[in-house]
JSON list of C-alpha atoms and ligand atoms in Angstrom, two decimals:
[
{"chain": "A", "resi": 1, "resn": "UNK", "atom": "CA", "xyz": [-0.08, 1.65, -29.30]},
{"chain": "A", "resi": 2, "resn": "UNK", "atom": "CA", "xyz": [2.18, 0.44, -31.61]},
{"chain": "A", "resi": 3, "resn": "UNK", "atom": "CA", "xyz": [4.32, -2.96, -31.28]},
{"chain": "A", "resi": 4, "resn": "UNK", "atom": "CA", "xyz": [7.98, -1.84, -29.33]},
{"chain": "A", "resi": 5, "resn": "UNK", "atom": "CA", "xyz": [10.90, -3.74, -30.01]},
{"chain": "A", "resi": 6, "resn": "UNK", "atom": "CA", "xyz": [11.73, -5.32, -26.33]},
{"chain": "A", "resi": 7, "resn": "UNK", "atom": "CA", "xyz": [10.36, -5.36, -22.93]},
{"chain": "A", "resi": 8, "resn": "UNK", "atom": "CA", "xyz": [8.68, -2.88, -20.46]},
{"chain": "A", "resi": 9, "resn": "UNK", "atom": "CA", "xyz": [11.51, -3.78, -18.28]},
{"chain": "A", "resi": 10, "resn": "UNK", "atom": "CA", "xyz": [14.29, -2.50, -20.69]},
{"chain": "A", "resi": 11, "resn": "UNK", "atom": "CA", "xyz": [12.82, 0.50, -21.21]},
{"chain": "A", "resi": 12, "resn": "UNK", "atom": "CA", "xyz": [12.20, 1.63, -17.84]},
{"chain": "A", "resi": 13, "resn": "UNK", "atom": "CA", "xyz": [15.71, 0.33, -16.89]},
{"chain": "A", "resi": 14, "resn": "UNK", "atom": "CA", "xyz": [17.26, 2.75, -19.76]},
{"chain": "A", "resi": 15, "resn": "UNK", "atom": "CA", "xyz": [15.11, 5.56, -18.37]},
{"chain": "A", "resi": 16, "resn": "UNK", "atom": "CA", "xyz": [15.83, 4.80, -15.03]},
{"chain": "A", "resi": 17, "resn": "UNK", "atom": "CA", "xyz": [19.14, 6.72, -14.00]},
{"chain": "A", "resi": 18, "resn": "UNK", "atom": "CA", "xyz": [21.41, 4.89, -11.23]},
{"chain": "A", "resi": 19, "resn": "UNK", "atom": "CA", "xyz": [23.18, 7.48, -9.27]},
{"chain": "A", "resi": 20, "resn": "UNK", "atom": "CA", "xyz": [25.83, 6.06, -6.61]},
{"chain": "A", "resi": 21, "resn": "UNK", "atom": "CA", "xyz": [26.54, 7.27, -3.47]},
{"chain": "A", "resi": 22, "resn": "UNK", "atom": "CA", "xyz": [23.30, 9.99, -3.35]},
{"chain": "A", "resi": 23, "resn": "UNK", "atom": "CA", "xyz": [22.02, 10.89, -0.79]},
{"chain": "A", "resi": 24, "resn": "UNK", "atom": "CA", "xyz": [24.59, 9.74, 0.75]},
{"chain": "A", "resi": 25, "resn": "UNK", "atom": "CA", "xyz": [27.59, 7.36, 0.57]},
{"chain": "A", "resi": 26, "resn": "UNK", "atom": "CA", "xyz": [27.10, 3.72, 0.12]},
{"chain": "A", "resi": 27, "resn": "UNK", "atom": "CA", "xyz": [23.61, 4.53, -0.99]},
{"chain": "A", "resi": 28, "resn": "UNK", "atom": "CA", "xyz": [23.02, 3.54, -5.37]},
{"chain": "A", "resi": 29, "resn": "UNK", "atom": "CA", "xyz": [19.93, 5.58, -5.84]},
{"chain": "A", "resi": 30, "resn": "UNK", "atom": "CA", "xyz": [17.52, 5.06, -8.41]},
{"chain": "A", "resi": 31, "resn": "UNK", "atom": "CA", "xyz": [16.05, 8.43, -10.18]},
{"chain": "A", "resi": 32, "resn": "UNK", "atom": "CA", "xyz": [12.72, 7.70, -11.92]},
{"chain": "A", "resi": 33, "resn": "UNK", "atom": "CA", "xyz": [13.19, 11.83, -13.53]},
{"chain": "A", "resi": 34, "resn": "UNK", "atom": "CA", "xyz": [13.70, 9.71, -16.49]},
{"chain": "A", "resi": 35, "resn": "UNK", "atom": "CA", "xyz": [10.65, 7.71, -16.83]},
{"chain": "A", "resi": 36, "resn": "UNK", "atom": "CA", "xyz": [8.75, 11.37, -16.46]},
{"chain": "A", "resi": 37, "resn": "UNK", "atom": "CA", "xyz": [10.79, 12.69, -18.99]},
{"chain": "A", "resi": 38, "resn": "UNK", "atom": "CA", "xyz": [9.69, 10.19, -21.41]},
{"chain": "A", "resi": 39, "resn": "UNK", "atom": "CA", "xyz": [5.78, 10.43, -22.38]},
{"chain": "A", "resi": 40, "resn": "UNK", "atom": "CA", "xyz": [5.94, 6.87, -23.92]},
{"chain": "A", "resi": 41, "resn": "UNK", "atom": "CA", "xyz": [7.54, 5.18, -21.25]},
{"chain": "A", "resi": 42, "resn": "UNK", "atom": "CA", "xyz": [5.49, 7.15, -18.74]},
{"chain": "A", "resi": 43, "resn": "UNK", "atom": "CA", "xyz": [2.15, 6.36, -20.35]},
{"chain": "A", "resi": 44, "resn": "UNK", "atom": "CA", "xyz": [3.29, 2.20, -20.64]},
{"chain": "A", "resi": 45, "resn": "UNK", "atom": "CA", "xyz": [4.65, 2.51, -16.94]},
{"chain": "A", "resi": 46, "resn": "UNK", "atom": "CA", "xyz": [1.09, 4.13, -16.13]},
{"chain": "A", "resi": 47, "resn": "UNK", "atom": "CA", "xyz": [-0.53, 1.31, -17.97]},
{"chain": "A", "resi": 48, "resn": "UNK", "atom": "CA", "xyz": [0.93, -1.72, -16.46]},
{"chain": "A", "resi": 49, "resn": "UNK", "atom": "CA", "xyz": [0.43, -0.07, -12.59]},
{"chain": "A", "resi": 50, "resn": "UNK", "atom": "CA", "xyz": [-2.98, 0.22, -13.90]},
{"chain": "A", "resi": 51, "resn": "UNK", "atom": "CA", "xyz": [-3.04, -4.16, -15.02]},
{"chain": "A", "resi": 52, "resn": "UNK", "atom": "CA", "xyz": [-1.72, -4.96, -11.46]},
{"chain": "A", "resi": 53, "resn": "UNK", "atom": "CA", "xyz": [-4.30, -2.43, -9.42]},
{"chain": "A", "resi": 54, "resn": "UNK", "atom": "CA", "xyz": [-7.47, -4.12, -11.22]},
{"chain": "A", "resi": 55, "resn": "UNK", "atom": "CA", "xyz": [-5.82, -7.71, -10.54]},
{"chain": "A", "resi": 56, "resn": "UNK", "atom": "CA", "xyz": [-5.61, -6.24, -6.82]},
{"chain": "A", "resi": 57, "resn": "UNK", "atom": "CA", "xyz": [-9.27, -5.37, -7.59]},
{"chain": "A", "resi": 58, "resn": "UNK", "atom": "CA", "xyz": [-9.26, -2.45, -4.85]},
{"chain": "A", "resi": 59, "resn": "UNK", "atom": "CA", "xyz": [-11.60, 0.13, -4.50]},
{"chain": "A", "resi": 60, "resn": "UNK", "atom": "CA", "xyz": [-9.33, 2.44, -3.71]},
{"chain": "A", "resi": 61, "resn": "UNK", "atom": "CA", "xyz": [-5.79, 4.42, -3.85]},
{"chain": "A", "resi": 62, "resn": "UNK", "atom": "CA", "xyz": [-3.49, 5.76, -1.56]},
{"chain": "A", "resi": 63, "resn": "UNK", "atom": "CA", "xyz": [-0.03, 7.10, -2.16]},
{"chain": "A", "resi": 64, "resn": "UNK", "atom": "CA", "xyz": [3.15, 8.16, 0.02]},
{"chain": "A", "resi": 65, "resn": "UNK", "atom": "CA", "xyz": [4.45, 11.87, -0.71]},
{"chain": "A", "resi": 66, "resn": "UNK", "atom": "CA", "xyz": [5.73, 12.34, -2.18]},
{"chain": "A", "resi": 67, "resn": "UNK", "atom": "CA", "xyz": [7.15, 10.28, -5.37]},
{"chain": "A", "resi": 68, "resn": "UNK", "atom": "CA", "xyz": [4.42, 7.96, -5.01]},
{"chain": "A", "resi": 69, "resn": "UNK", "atom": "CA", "xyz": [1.81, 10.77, -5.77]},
{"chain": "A", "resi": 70, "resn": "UNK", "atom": "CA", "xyz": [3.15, 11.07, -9.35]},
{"chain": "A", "resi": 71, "resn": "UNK", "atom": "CA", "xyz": [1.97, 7.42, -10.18]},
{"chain": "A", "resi": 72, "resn": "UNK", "atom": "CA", "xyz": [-0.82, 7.49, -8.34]},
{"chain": "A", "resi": 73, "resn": "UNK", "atom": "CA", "xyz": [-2.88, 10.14, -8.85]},
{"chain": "A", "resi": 74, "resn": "UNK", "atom": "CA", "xyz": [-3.12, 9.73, -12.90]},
{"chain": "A", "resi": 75, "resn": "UNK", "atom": "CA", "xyz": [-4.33, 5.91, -12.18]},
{"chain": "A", "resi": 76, "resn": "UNK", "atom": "CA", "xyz": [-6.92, 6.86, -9.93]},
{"chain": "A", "resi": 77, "resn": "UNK", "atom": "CA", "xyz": [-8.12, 9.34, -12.36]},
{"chain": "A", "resi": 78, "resn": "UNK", "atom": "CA", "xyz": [-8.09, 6.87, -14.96]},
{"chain": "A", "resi": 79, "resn": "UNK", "atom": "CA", "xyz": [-9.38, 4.33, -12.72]},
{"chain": "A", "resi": 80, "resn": "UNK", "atom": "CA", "xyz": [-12.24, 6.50, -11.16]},
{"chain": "A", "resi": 81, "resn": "UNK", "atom": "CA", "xyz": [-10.94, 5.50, -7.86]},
{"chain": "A", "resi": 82, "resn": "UNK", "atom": "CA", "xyz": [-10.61, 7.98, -4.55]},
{"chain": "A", "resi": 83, "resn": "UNK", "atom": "CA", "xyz": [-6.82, 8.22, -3.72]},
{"chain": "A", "resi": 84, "resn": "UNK", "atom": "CA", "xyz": [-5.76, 8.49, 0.35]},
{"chain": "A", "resi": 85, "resn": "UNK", "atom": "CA", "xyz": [-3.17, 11.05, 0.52]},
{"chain": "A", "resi": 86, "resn": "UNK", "atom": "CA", "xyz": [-0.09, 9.74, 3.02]},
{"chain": "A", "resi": 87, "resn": "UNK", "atom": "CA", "xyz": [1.46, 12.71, 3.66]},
{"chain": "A", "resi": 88, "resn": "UNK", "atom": "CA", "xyz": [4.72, 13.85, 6.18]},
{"chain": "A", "resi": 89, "resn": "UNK", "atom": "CA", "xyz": [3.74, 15.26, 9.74]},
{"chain": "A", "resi": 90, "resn": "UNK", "atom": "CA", "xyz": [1.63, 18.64, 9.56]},
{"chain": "A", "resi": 91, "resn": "UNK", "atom": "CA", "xyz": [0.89, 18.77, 6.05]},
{"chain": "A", "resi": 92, "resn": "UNK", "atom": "CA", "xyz": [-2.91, 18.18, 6.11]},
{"chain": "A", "resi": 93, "resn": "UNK", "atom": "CA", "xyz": [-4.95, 20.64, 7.41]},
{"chain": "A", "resi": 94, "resn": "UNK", "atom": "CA", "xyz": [-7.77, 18.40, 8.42]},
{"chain": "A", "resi": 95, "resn": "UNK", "atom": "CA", "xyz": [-8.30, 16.18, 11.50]},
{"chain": "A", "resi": 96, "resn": "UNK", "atom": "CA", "xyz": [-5.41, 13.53, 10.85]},
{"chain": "A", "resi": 97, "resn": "UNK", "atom": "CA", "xyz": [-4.31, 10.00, 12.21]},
{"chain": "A", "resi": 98, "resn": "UNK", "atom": "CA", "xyz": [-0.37, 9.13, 12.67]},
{"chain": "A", "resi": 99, "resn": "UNK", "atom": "CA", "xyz": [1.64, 6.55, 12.68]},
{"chain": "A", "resi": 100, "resn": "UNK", "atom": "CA", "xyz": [5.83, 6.92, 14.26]},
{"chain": "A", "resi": 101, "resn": "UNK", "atom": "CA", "xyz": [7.98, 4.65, 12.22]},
{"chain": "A", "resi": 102, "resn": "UNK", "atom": "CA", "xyz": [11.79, 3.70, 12.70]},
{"chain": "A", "resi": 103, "resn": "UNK", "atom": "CA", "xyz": [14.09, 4.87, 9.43]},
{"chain": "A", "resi": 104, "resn": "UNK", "atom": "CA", "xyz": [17.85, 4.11, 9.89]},
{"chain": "A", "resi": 105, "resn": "UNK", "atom": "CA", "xyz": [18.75, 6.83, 12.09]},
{"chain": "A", "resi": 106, "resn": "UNK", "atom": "CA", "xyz": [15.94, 7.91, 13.88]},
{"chain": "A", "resi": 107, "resn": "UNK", "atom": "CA", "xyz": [12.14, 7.90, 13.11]},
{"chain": "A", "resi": 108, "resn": "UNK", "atom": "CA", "xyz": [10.17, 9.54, 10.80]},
{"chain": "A", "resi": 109, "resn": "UNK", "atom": "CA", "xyz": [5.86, 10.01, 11.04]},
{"chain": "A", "resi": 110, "resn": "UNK", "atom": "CA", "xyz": [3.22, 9.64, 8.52]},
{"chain": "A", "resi": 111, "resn": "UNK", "atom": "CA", "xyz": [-0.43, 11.07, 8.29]},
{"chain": "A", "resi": 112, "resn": "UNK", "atom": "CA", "xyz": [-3.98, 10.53, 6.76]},
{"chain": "A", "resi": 113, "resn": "UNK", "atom": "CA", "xyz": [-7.12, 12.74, 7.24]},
{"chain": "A", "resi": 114, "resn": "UNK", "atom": "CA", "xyz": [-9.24, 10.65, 9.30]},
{"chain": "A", "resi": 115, "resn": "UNK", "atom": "CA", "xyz": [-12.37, 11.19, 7.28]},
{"chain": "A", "resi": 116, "resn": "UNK", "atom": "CA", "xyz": [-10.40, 9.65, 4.14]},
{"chain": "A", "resi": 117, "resn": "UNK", "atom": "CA", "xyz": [-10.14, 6.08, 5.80]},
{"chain": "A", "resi": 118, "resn": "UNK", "atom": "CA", "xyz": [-13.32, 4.19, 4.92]},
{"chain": "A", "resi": 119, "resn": "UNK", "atom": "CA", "xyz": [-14.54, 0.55, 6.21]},
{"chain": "A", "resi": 120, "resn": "UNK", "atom": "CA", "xyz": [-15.40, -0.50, 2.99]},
{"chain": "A", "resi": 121, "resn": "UNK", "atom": "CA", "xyz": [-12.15, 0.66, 1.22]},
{"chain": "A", "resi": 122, "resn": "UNK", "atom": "CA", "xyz": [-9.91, -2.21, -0.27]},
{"chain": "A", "resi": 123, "resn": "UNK", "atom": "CA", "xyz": [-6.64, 0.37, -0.92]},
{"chain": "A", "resi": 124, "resn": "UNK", "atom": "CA", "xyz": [-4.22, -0.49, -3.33]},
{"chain": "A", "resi": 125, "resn": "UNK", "atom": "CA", "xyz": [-1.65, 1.38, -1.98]},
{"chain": "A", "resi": 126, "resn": "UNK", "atom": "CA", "xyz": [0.96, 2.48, -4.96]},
{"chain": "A", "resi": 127, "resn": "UNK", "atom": "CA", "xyz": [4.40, 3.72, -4.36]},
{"chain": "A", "resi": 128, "resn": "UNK", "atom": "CA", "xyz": [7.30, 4.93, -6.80]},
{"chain": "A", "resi": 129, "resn": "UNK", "atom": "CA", "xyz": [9.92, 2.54, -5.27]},
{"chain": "A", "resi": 130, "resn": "UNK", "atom": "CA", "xyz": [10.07, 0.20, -2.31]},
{"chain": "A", "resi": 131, "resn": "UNK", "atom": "CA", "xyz": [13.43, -0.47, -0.58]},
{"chain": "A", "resi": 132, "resn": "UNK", "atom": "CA", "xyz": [13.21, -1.47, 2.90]},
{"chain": "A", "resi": 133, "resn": "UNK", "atom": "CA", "xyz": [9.19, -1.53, 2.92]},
{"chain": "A", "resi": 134, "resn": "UNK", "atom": "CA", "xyz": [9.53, 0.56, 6.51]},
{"chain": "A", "resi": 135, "resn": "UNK", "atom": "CA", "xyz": [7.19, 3.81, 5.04]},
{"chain": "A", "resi": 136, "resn": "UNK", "atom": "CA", "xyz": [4.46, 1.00, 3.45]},
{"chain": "A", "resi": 137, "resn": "UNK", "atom": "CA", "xyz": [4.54, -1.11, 6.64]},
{"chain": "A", "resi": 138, "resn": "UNK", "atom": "CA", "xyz": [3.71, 1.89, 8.59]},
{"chain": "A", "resi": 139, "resn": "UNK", "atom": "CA", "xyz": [0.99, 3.36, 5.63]},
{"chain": "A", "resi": 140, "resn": "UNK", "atom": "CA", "xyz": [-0.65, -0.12, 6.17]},
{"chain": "A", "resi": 141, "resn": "UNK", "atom": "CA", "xyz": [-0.60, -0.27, 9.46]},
{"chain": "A", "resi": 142, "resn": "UNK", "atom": "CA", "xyz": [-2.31, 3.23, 9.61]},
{"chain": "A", "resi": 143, "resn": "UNK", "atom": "CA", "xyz": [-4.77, 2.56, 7.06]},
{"chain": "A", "resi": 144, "resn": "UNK", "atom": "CA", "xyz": [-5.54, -1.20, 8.76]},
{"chain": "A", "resi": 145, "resn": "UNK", "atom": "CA", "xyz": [-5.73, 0.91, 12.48]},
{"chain": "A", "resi": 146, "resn": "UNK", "atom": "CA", "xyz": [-8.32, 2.97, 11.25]},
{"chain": "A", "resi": 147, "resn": "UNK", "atom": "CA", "xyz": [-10.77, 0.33, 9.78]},
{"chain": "A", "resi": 148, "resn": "UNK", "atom": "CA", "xyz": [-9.74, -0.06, 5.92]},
{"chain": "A", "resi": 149, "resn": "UNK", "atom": "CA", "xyz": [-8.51, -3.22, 4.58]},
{"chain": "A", "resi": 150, "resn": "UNK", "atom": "CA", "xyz": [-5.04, -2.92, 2.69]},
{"chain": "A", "resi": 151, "resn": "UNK", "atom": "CA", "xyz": [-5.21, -5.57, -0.68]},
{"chain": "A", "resi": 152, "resn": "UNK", "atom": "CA", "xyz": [-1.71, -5.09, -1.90]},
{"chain": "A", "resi": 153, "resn": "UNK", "atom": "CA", "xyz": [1.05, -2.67, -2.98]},
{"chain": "A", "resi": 154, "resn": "UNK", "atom": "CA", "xyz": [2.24, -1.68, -6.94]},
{"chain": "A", "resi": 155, "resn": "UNK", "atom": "CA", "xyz": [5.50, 0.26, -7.33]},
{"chain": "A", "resi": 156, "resn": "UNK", "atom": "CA", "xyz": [7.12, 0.81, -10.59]},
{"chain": "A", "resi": 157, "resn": "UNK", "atom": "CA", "xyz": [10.90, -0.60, -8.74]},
{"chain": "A", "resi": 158, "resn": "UNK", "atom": "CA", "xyz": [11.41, -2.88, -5.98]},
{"chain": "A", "resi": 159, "resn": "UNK", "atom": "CA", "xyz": [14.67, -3.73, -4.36]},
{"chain": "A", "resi": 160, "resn": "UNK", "atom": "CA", "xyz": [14.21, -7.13, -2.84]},
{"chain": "A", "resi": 161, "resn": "UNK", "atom": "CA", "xyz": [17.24, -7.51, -1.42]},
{"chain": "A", "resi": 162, "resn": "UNK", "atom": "CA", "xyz": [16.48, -4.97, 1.36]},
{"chain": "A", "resi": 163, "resn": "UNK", "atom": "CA", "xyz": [13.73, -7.66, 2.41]},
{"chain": "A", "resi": 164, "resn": "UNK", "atom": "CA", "xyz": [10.35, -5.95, 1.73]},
{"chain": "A", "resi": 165, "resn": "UNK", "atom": "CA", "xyz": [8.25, -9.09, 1.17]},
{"chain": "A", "resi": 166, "resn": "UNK", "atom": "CA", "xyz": [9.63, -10.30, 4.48]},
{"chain": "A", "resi": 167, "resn": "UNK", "atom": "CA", "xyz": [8.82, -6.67, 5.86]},
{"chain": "A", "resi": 168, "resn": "UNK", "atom": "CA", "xyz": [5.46, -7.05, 4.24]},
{"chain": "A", "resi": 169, "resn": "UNK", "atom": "CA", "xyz": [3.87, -10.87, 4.95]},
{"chain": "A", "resi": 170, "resn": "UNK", "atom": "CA", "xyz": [1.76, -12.34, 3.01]},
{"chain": "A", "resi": 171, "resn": "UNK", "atom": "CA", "xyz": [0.37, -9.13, 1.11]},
{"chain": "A", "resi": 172, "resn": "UNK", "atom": "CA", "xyz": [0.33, -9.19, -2.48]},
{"chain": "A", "resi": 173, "resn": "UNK", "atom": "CA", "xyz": [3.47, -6.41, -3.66]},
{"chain": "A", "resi": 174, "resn": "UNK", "atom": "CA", "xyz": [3.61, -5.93, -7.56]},
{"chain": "A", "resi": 175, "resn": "UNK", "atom": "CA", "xyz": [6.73, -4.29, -8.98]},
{"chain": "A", "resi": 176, "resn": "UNK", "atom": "CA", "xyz": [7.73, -3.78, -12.62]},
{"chain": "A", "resi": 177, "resn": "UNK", "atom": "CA", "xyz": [10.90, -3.88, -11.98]},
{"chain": "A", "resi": 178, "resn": "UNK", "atom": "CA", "xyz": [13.29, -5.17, -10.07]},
{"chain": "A", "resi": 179, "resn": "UNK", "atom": "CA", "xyz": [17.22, -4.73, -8.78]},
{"chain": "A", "resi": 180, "resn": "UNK", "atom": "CA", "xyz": [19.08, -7.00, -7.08]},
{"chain": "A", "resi": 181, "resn": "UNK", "atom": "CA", "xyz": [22.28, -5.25, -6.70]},
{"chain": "A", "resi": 182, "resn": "UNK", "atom": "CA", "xyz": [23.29, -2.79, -4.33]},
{"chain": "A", "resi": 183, "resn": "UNK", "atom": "CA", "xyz": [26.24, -1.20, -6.27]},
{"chain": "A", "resi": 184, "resn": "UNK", "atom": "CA", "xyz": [26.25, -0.25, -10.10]},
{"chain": "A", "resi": 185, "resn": "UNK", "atom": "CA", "xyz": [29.01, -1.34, -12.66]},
{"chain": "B", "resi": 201, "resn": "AMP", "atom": "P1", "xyz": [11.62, 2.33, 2.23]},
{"chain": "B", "resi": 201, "resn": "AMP", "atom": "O1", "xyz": [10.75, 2.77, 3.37]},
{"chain": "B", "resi": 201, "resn": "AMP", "atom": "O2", "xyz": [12.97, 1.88, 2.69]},
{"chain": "B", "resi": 201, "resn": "AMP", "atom": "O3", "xyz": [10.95, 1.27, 1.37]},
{"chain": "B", "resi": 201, "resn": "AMP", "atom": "O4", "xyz": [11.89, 3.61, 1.29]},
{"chain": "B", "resi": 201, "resn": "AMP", "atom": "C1", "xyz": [11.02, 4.72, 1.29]},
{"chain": "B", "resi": 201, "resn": "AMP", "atom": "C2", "xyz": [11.17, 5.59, 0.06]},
{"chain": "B", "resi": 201, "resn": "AMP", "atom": "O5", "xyz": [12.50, 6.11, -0.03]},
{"chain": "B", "resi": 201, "resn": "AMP", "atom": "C3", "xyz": [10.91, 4.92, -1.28]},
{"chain": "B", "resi": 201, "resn": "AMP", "atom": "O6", "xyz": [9.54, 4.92, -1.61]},
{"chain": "B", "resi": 201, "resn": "AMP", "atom": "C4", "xyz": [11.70, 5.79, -2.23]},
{"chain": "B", "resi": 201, "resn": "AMP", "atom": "O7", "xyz": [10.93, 6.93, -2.63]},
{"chain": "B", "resi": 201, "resn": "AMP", "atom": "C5", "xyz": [12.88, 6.25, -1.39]},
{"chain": "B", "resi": 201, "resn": "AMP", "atom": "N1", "xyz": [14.07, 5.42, -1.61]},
{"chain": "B", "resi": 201, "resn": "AMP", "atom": "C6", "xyz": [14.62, 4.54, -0.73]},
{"chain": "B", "resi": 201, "resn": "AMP", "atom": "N2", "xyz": [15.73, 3.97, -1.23]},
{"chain": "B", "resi": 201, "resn": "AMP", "atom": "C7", "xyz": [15.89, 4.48, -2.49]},
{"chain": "B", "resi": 201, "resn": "AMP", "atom": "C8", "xyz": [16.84, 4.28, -3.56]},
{"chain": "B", "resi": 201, "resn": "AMP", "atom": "N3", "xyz": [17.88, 3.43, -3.43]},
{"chain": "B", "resi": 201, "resn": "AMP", "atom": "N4", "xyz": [16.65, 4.97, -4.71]},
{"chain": "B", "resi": 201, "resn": "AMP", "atom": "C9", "xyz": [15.61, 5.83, -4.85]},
{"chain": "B", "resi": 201, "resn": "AMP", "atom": "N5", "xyz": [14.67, 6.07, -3.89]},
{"chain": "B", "resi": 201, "resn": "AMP", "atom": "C10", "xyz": [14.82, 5.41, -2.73]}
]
């Protein structure tokens, strides 16, 4: 690849479109459309996710549906690793473990196939943007309940100030790019 002027982190952030009050007020929501939109940026977002999985040395993916499954699934083809599909309540049509989770207002319920959680799995579990870290917490504590061992989390964005590392102990969580603002302008 050729040298680019600047850092990964300016170019995602220009592809990256901030969109206040969606979905709804009070909310600044982050689009990654953009980055997907953009080959180049794609492909160097694609690369560095790939850096921080093999420093996570895992043996395995798994990805939340359903933004997470669009970084995910090209690394673990590229990787040769299996990838765990976390999927919403009554989407997989095999026999599936759950875990109940609290969102804001109300709660919300996440599923594996059971046969896809292995003992000797290390997952890397890889997500398109972690805010509160609720929907990992719960992913890891389904994956952990069912006998694989979680090694750490890569997103392209992280928002620490919703508290995710606190959310998320001692675990190793990789980002490429962070915001620490709530509101745009
Ligand atoms: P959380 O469980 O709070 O970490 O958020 C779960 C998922 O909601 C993330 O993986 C994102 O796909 C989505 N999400 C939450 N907050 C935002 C935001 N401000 N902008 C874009 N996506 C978001």
């Amino acid at each position: 690849m050729a040298a680019e002027k600047g850092t990964i982190q300016e170019r995602l952030d220009k592809a990256i479109r901030k969109v206040p009050d969606f979905p709804k007020p009070g909310i600044l929501f982050y689009d990654l459309t953009g980055i997907l939109m953009n080959p180049s940026v794609y492909q160097e977002c694609l690369q560095a996710l790939k850096e921080q999985v093999v420093q996570l040395n895992g043996n395995a993916l798994a990805a939340i549906e359903a933004r997470g499954f669009l970084f995910a699934s090209p690394l673990a083809s590229q990787l040769g690793l299996p990838l765990i599909l976390v999927r919403k309540k009554g989407k997989l049509p095999g026999k599936t473990i759950s875990q109940t989770f609290d969102l804001e207002y109300g709660t919300d319920t996440i599923e594996v196939h059971r046969e896809d959680v292995r003992p000797e799995f290390r997952v890397v579990l890889v997500d398109d943007l972690i805010a509160t870290g609720g929907t990992l917490k719960a992913a890891i504590s389904l994956l952990e309940g069912a006998g694989s061992k979680v090694v750490g989390v890569v997103s392209v964005v992280g928002l620490p100030f919703l508290k995710f590392r606190e959310k998320l102990g001692n675990l190793p969580v990789l980002t490429l790019i962070e915001y620490h603002t709530e509101k745009t302008s």
